[in-house]
Coordinates of C-alpha atoms in Angstrom, one line a residue:
M7 CA -68.3 50.1 26.6
F8 CA -67.9 48.1 29.8
E9 CA -64.4 48.0 31.2
F10 CA -63.1 45.4 33.6
D11 CA -59.8 44.9 35.4
T12 CA -58.0 41.8 34.0
A13 CA -55.9 41.6 37.2
D14 CA -58.9 40.0 38.9
L15 CA -59.0 37.2 36.4
P16 CA -57.2 33.8 36.9
P17 CA -53.6 33.7 35.5
F18 CA -54.6 31.2 32.8
V19 CA -57.3 33.5 31.5
Q20 CA -54.9 36.5 31.6
T21 CA -52.4 34.5 29.5
L22 CA -55.1 33.7 26.9
L23 CA -56.1 37.3 26.8
D24 CA -52.5 38.4 26.3
Y25 CA -52.1 35.9 23.4
A26 CA -55.4 37.1 21.9
E27 CA -54.2 40.7 22.1
Q28 CA -50.9 39.8 20.4
G29 CA -52.7 37.9 17.7
K30 CA -55.0 40.9 17.0
D31 CA -52.0 43.3 16.7
L32 CA -50.2 40.8 14.5
A33 CA -53.2 40.5 12.2
L34 CA -53.7 44.3 11.9
G35 CA -50.0 44.6 11.1
W36 CA -50.2 42.0 8.3
L37 CA -53.3 43.7 6.8
L38 CA -51.5 47.0 6.5
S39 CA -48.2 45.6 5.3
P40 CA -47.4 45.3 1.5
A41 CA -44.8 42.6 2.4
A42 CA -47.5 40.6 4.1
W43 CA -49.7 40.8 1.0
S44 CA -46.8 39.7 -1.2
Q45 CA -46.2 36.7 1.1
F46 CA -49.8 35.8 0.9
A47 CA -49.6 35.9 -2.9
L48 CA -46.6 33.6 -2.8
L49 CA -48.6 31.2 -0.6
V50 CA -51.4 31.1 -3.2
A51 CA -48.8 30.6 -5.9
A52 CA -47.1 27.8 -4.0
Y53 CA -50.4 26.0 -3.5
L54 CA -51.4 26.3 -7.1
A55 CA -48.0 25.0 -8.2
A56 CA -48.2 22.1 -5.8
R57 CA -51.7 21.3 -7.1
F58 CA -50.5 21.4 -10.7
V59 CA -47.5 19.1 -10.0
A60 CA -49.6 16.7 -7.9
K61 CA -52.3 16.4 -10.5
R62 CA -49.9 16.1 -13.5
F63 CA -46.9 14.2 -12.4
V64 CA -47.7 12.3 -9.2
P65 CA -50.1 9.8 -10.8
K66 CA -47.4 8.9 -13.4
L67 CA -44.8 8.5 -10.6
E68 CA -47.3 6.3 -8.7
G69 CA -47.9 4.1 -11.8
L70 CA -44.1 3.6 -12.2
L71 CA -43.5 2.7 -8.5
L72 CA -46.5 0.5 -8.0
P73 CA -45.5 -3.1 -8.7
P74 CA -47.9 -5.7 -10.3
K75 CA -50.4 -7.4 -7.9
E76 CA -48.7 -10.8 -8.3
A77 CA -45.2 -9.4 -7.6
G78 CA -43.6 -10.5 -4.3
G79 CA -40.4 -10.0 -2.3
I80 CA -38.9 -7.2 -0.2
I81 CA -38.5 -4.8 -3.1
A82 CA -42.1 -5.1 -4.2
E83 CA -43.3 -4.6 -0.7
A84 CA -41.1 -1.6 -0.2
R85 CA -42.5 -0.1 -3.4
R86 CA -46.1 -0.7 -2.2
F87 CA -45.2 0.9 1.1
V88 CA -43.9 4.1 -0.6
T89 CA -47.0 4.5 -2.7
I90 CA -49.4 4.6 0.3
F91 CA -47.9 8.0 1.2
F92 CA -48.9 9.6 -2.2
P93 CA -52.0 11.2 -0.7
L94 CA -49.6 13.5 1.2
S95 CA -48.1 14.8 -2.0
L96 CA -50.2 17.9 -2.4
A97 CA -49.6 19.2 1.2
L98 CA -45.9 18.3 1.1
L99 CA -45.3 19.9 -2.3
A100 CA -47.1 23.0 -1.0
Y101 CA -44.8 23.0 2.0
L102 CA -41.7 22.6 -0.2
F103 CA -42.7 25.4 -2.6
T104 CA -43.6 27.6 0.4
G105 CA -40.2 27.0 1.9
I106 CA -38.6 28.3 -1.3
G107 CA -40.9 31.3 -1.3
E108 CA -40.0 32.0 2.3
S109 CA -36.3 32.2 1.5
V110 CA -37.1 34.6 -1.3
T111 CA -39.3 37.0 0.8
R112 CA -36.7 37.0 3.6
S113 CA -34.0 38.0 1.2
L114 CA -36.2 40.8 -0.4
F115 CA -38.2 42.1 2.6
G116 CA -36.2 40.9 5.5
S117 CA -39.3 39.1 7.0
G118 CA -41.4 36.1 6.2
A119 CA -43.8 35.7 9.1
V120 CA -46.9 35.3 6.9
I121 CA -45.4 32.7 4.6
A122 CA -43.9 30.9 7.6
L123 CA -47.4 30.6 9.1
G124 CA -48.7 29.2 5.8
K125 CA -45.9 26.7 5.7
R126 CA -46.9 25.4 9.1
V127 CA -50.5 25.3 8.0
F128 CA -49.5 23.1 5.0
L129 CA -47.6 20.8 7.4
L130 CA -50.8 20.6 9.6
L131 CA -52.8 19.6 6.5
A132 CA -50.2 16.9 5.7
A133 CA -50.6 15.5 9.3
Q134 CA -54.4 15.6 9.0
A135 CA -54.2 13.6 5.7
L136 CA -51.8 11.1 7.4
V137 CA -54.2 10.4 10.2
K138 CA -57.3 10.4 8.1
T139 CA -56.2 8.6 5.0
I140 CA -53.0 6.7 5.4
I141 CA -53.0 5.3 9.0
K142 CA -55.2 2.2 9.2
D143 CA -54.3 0.8 12.6
S144 CA -57.0 1.9 15.1
F145 CA -54.5 2.5 17.9
L146 CA -52.2 4.7 15.8
K147 CA -55.2 6.6 14.4
L148 CA -56.4 7.3 17.9
L149 CA -52.8 8.5 18.8
G150 CA -52.7 10.7 15.8
K151 CA -56.1 12.2 16.4
Y152 CA -55.6 13.1 20.0
V153 CA -51.8 13.7 20.2
L154 CA -50.3 14.6 16.8
L155 CA -53.1 16.9 15.5
P156 CA -53.4 19.0 18.7
A157 CA -49.6 19.3 18.8
M158 CA -49.6 20.5 15.2
V159 CA -52.3 23.0 16.0
L160 CA -50.1 24.4 18.8
Y161 CA -47.2 24.5 16.4
V162 CA -49.1 26.4 13.8
L163 CA -50.2 29.0 16.4
G164 CA -46.7 29.3 17.8
L165 CA -47.7 28.0 21.2
L166 CA -45.9 24.7 21.1
G167 CA -42.7 26.1 22.6
P168 CA -44.4 27.9 25.5
V169 CA -46.5 24.9 26.3
E170 CA -43.4 22.6 26.3
A171 CA -41.5 25.1 28.5
K172 CA -44.4 25.2 31.0
L173 CA -44.6 21.4 31.2
A174 CA -40.9 21.1 31.5
A175 CA -40.9 23.6 34.4
T176 CA -43.5 21.6 36.3
E177 CA -42.0 18.8 38.3
I178 CA -43.6 15.9 40.1
G179 CA -42.0 13.1 42.1
A180 CA -42.5 9.9 44.0
G181 CA -39.8 9.2 46.6
N182 CA -36.4 9.5 45.1
I183 CA -37.8 9.7 41.5
R184 CA -38.5 13.1 40.2
F185 CA -39.5 14.1 36.7
S186 CA -41.3 16.9 34.9
L187 CA -44.7 16.9 33.4
M188 CA -43.0 17.1 30.0
S189 CA -41.1 13.9 30.7
L190 CA -44.4 12.3 31.7
V191 CA -46.2 13.3 28.6
R192 CA -43.2 12.3 26.4
G193 CA -43.1 9.0 28.3
L194 CA -46.8 8.3 27.8
I195 CA -46.6 9.0 24.1
A196 CA -43.3 7.1 23.6
G197 CA -44.7 4.2 25.8
A198 CA -47.8 3.9 23.6
V199 CA -45.7 4.0 20.4
L200 CA -43.1 1.5 21.8
F201 CA -45.8 -0.8 23.0
W202 CA -47.4 -0.8 19.6
L203 CA -44.1 -1.3 17.9
G204 CA -43.2 -4.1 20.3
R205 CA -46.5 -5.9 19.6
W206 CA -46.0 -5.4 15.9
S207 CA -42.4 -6.6 16.0
T208 CA -43.3 -9.6 18.0
G209 CA -46.0 -10.6 15.5
Q210 CA -43.6 -10.2 12.6
S211 CA -40.8 -12.2 14.4
R212 CA -43.3 -15.0 15.3
Q213 CA -44.4 -15.2 11.6
Y214 CA -40.8 -15.3 10.4
I215 CA -39.6 -17.9 13.0
G216 CA -42.7 -20.0 12.4
K217 CA -41.8 -20.4 8.8
Q218 CA -38.4 -21.9 9.6
E219 CA -39.5 -25.5 9.3
E220 CA -36.0 -26.9 9.6
L221 CA -36.2 -26.1 13.3
R222 CA -38.0 -28.3 15.8
P223 CA -41.4 -27.0 17.0
A224 CA -40.0 -26.6 20.5
T225 CA -37.0 -24.7 19.2
R226 CA -39.2 -22.4 17.2
E227 CA -41.4 -21.7 20.2
L228 CA -38.4 -21.0 22.4
A229 CA -37.0 -18.6 19.8
M230 CA -40.4 -16.8 19.6
K231 CA -40.4 -16.4 23.4
A232 CA -36.8 -15.2 23.5
A233 CA -37.5 -12.6 20.7
E234 CA -40.6 -11.4 22.6
I235 CA -38.7 -11.0 25.9
F236 CA -35.8 -9.2 24.1
I237 CA -38.2 -6.8 22.2
F238 CA -40.2 -5.7 25.2
G239 CA -37.1 -5.6 27.5
A240 CA -35.4 -3.3 25.0
S241 CA -38.6 -1.2 24.7
F242 CA -38.7 -0.8 28.5
L243 CA -35.1 0.3 28.8
L244 CA -35.6 2.8 25.9
L245 CA -38.7 4.2 27.5
M246 CA -36.9 4.8 30.8
N247 CA -34.2 6.6 28.9
I248 CA -36.7 8.7 27.0
M249 CA -38.4 9.7 30.3
G250 CA -35.0 10.6 31.8
I251 CA -35.4 8.1 34.7
N252 CA -32.1 6.8 36.1
L253 CA -32.4 3.0 36.3
S254 CA -30.4 2.9 39.5
T255 CA -33.4 4.6 41.2
L256 CA -35.4 1.5 40.4
A257 CA -33.3 -0.7 42.7
V258 CA -35.8 -0.5 45.5
L259 CA -38.6 -1.4 43.1
G260 CA -36.6 -4.3 41.9
G261 CA -36.1 -5.5 45.4
A262 CA -39.8 -5.3 46.1
I263 CA -40.6 -7.3 43.0
G264 CA -38.0 -9.9 44.1
V265 CA -39.8 -10.2 47.5
G266 CA -43.1 -10.5 45.7
L267 CA -41.8 -13.3 43.5
G268 CA -40.6 -15.1 46.7
F269 CA -44.0 -15.1 48.2
G270 CA -47.2 -14.1 46.3
L271 CA -45.8 -14.6 42.7
Q272 CA -43.9 -17.9 43.2
K273 CA -46.5 -19.8 41.2
I274 CA -46.1 -17.4 38.3
A275 CA -42.3 -17.7 38.5
S276 CA -42.6 -21.5 38.7
N277 CA -44.9 -21.7 35.7
F278 CA -42.5 -19.4 33.7
I279 CA -39.5 -21.6 34.5
S280 CA -41.5 -24.7 33.7
G281 CA -42.4 -23.2 30.3
V282 CA -38.8 -22.6 29.5
I283 CA -37.9 -26.2 30.5
L284 CA -40.7 -27.5 28.3
L285 CA -39.5 -25.5 25.3
L286 CA -35.8 -26.5 25.9
E287 CA -36.5 -30.3 26.3
G288 CA -39.3 -30.4 23.7
Q289 CA -41.2 -33.1 25.6
A290 CA -44.5 -31.3 24.7
T291 CA -44.9 -28.6 22.1
V292 CA -47.5 -27.0 19.8
G293 CA -49.4 -29.6 17.8
D294 CA -49.0 -32.5 20.3
Y295 CA -52.1 -34.3 21.6
V296 CA -51.6 -34.7 25.3
E297 CA -53.5 -36.2 28.2
L298 CA -52.7 -35.1 31.8
D299 CA -53.1 -36.9 35.0
G300 CA -56.0 -34.7 36.0
G301 CA -58.0 -35.8 32.9
E302 CA -57.4 -32.8 30.7
A303 CA -56.8 -33.8 27.1
G304 CA -56.4 -32.0 23.9
T305 CA -54.1 -30.6 21.2
I306 CA -51.6 -27.9 22.3
V307 CA -52.5 -24.9 20.2
K308 CA -50.4 -22.3 22.1
M309 CA -47.8 -22.1 24.7
T310 CA -47.4 -18.9 26.7
A311 CA -45.0 -17.9 29.5
R312 CA -47.6 -19.0 32.1
A313 CA -49.6 -21.9 30.6
A314 CA -50.3 -24.1 27.7
I315 CA -53.6 -23.9 25.8
L316 CA -55.2 -27.2 25.0
E317 CA -58.0 -27.4 22.4
T318 CA -60.4 -30.3 22.8
Y319 CA -62.1 -31.9 19.8
D320 CA -65.4 -30.3 20.8
G321 CA -63.8 -26.9 20.4
K322 CA -63.2 -26.0 24.1
W323 CA -60.0 -24.4 25.2
I324 CA -58.3 -25.6 28.4
V325 CA -55.7 -23.5 30.1
V326 CA -53.2 -25.8 31.8
P327 CA -50.3 -24.3 33.9
N328 CA -46.9 -25.2 32.7
E329 CA -46.0 -26.5 36.1
D330 CA -48.5 -29.4 35.6
F331 CA -46.4 -30.7 32.7
I332 CA -43.4 -31.0 34.9
T333 CA -44.8 -32.2 38.2
T334 CA -47.5 -34.6 37.0
R335 CA -47.7 -37.6 34.6
V336 CA -48.4 -36.6 31.0
V337 CA -49.3 -38.9 28.2
N338 CA -48.1 -37.4 24.9
Y339 CA -49.7 -39.0 21.8
S340 CA -47.6 -36.8 19.5
D341 CA -50.3 -36.0 17.0
S342 CA -47.7 -34.5 14.6
G343 CA -47.9 -37.3 12.1
S344 CA -46.9 -40.0 14.5
A345 CA -48.3 -43.6 14.5
N346 CA -50.6 -44.9 17.3
R347 CA -52.0 -48.3 17.9
Y348 CA -55.7 -48.9 18.7
E349 CA -57.9 -52.0 19.3
A350 CA -61.4 -53.0 18.1
P351 CA -63.0 -55.8 20.1
F352 CA -65.7 -58.1 18.8
S353 CA -67.1 -61.6 19.4
V354 CA -68.2 -64.6 17.3
S355 CA -70.6 -67.5 18.0
Y356 CA -69.3 -70.7 19.5
D357 CA -70.5 -72.5 16.4
T358 CA -67.8 -70.7 14.4
D359 CA -64.5 -72.3 13.2
I360 CA -62.4 -69.7 15.1
N361 CA -59.2 -70.8 13.3
K362 CA -60.4 -68.9 10.2
V363 CA -61.4 -65.7 12.0
P364 CA -58.0 -64.0 12.3
E365 CA -57.2 -64.3 8.6
I366 CA -60.6 -63.0 7.6
I367 CA -60.5 -60.0 9.9
E368 CA -56.8 -59.1 9.2
E369 CA -57.5 -59.1 5.4
A370 CA -60.6 -56.9 5.8
V371 CA -59.0 -54.4 8.1
G372 CA -55.8 -54.2 6.0
K373 CA -57.8 -53.0 3.0
L374 CA -58.7 -49.7 4.9
D375 CA -56.6 -46.9 3.5
F376 CA -55.8 -45.3 6.9
V377 CA -54.5 -48.6 8.4
L378 CA -50.7 -48.8 8.4
T379 CA -48.4 -51.7 7.6
E380 CA -45.6 -50.2 9.6
P381 CA -44.6 -50.7 12.4
D382 CA -47.1 -53.6 12.1
G383 CA -50.1 -54.5 10.1
P384 CA -53.5 -55.5 11.5
D385 CA -53.3 -58.3 14.1
C386 CA -56.4 -60.2 15.2
E387 CA -56.0 -62.0 18.5
L388 CA -58.1 -64.4 20.5
R389 CA -58.8 -62.8 23.8
G390 CA -61.1 -65.3 25.7
F391 CA -64.3 -67.3 25.9
G392 CA -67.2 -65.1 27.0
D393 CA -70.6 -65.9 28.3
S394 CA -72.2 -65.5 24.9
G395 CA -69.4 -66.0 22.4
V396 CA -65.7 -66.2 21.6
D397 CA -64.0 -62.8 22.2
F398 CA -61.5 -61.5 19.7
C399 CA -59.7 -58.1 19.2
V400 CA -58.0 -56.7 16.2
E401 CA -55.1 -54.3 16.7
F402 CA -54.2 -51.7 14.1
W403 CA -51.9 -48.8 13.6
V404 CA -52.9 -45.3 12.2
N405 CA -51.4 -41.9 11.9
G406 CA -53.0 -39.5 14.4
I407 CA -55.5 -39.7 17.2
D408 CA -58.6 -41.9 17.1
D409 CA -60.9 -39.0 18.2
G410 CA -62.5 -35.8 16.9
K411 CA -62.2 -35.5 13.1
N412 CA -60.3 -38.8 12.9
K413 CA -62.7 -41.6 14.1
F414 CA -60.9 -44.7 12.9
T415 CA -62.4 -47.4 15.1
P416 CA -66.0 -47.0 13.7
Y417 CA -64.7 -47.7 10.2
V418 CA -62.8 -50.8 11.5
L419 CA -65.9 -52.1 13.2
F420 CA -67.9 -51.7 10.0
A421 CA -65.2 -53.6 8.1
I422 CA -65.4 -56.4 10.7
W423 CA -69.2 -56.6 10.5
N424 CA -69.2 -56.8 6.7
A425 CA -66.4 -59.4 6.7
L426 CA -68.2 -61.6 9.2
K427 CA -71.5 -61.3 7.4
A428 CA -69.8 -62.2 4.1
H429 CA -68.5 -65.4 5.5
D430 CA -71.8 -66.3 7.3
I431 CA -70.2 -65.9 10.7
E432 CA -72.7 -65.2 13.5
I433 CA -72.1 -62.3 15.9
P434 CA -73.6 -63.5 19.2
Y435 CA -75.9 -61.8 21.6
P436 CA -76.7 -62.7 25.2
H437 CA -78.9 -65.7 25.9
R438 CA -80.6 -66.4 29.2
V439 CA -82.5 -69.4 30.5
V440 CA -85.4 -68.4 32.8
E441 CA -87.1 -71.0 35.0
I442 CA -90.7 -70.3 35.9
K443 CA -91.5 -72.0 39.1
G444 CA -94.8 -73.9 39.3
Q445 CA -95.0 -74.5 35.6
G446 CA -92.6 -77.4 35.4
R447 CA -90.9 -76.3 32.3
L448 CA -88.1 -74.0 31.1
E449 CA -88.4 -71.1 28.7
N450 CA -85.4 -70.4 26.5
L451 CA -85.3 -66.7 25.9

């Protein structure tokens, strides 16, 4: 056999070899110990008992807890939430029964190392089932796969404590801030979980606040923003506490951020304050159709801390900074069920008795189901005498915007055309008199 001096190996390899040697000695000791074999037998018995209970009673309990599909409410949702953890029943029951067996073996033999290892293995199986079967969110599944399961493997092997101690003993720092690697790892894990919880909580709060129809749209949007700021602010403070960072050490960083806001980030700060003003005053909110001085026009579909998102009728999204709503002229058509007035121009021939035209057109346009009678019904007015005919225009009120999916004016023009044709009123077209020199006559074209 070849022999080599382990002193020449790196410290990390030496540590692994020491653990391997300890594991070999422990395994040989268990193989030759009657107490270890009895504990192994208890492990098998605990697993069989857990399998029997999980197969016989758990389905019945699940049937009792699971509410009907049409059932709603908090209690029904809570019952459904509990039932999604039933795939863990086998591993958790085995863990419970093994714990009972461990107390028995320790009282009889004074030791229970084998059964304690088995209990940790069952807990690892429960964690594996949780990540594989129950967790559906992609982020949480990734976190469980690369954080929870490796930590559980170290726990089963009894290496979790030494690894934590090594990470806690290793410190890193940046200026006045110093923290251990354990704090960094804990902060990364806690930060990922808190960010996910914050995002989930924000979505839930937005859904709940959005259903409060007794509040004005601007008030609802402001409440959503306030809830979002509160949730992520609380998450940040909690994360700093978990990492063990004193918030007073962040004073220099806060001063640097203040200087940045005064120079490079002043536009962002201006847009944020403008967004708060818009939400407080309610001059423009989600659902309104607006047109800005720069020509941007569309329905506000979302208002963020920095900008408002306008959706045009051809499906494009326009990002407009909140500051533009404060510093420029904005036309708000208030497309949330409000009435707007539009005009439809037309002309009739000079041979027409124009005194009859207003009555004919107002009656025809008034029959259209989308034309309102309040605040005013259709109003046909004489506008002038053109080159080819007499110019009229009919004004009408409708709910909404005359664009996109609601094209009101074309239907009004069709009604005008049909009404004029029904009364034999001619719609003129341009006439020109052309003189051809040398021919001595005029051609009327």
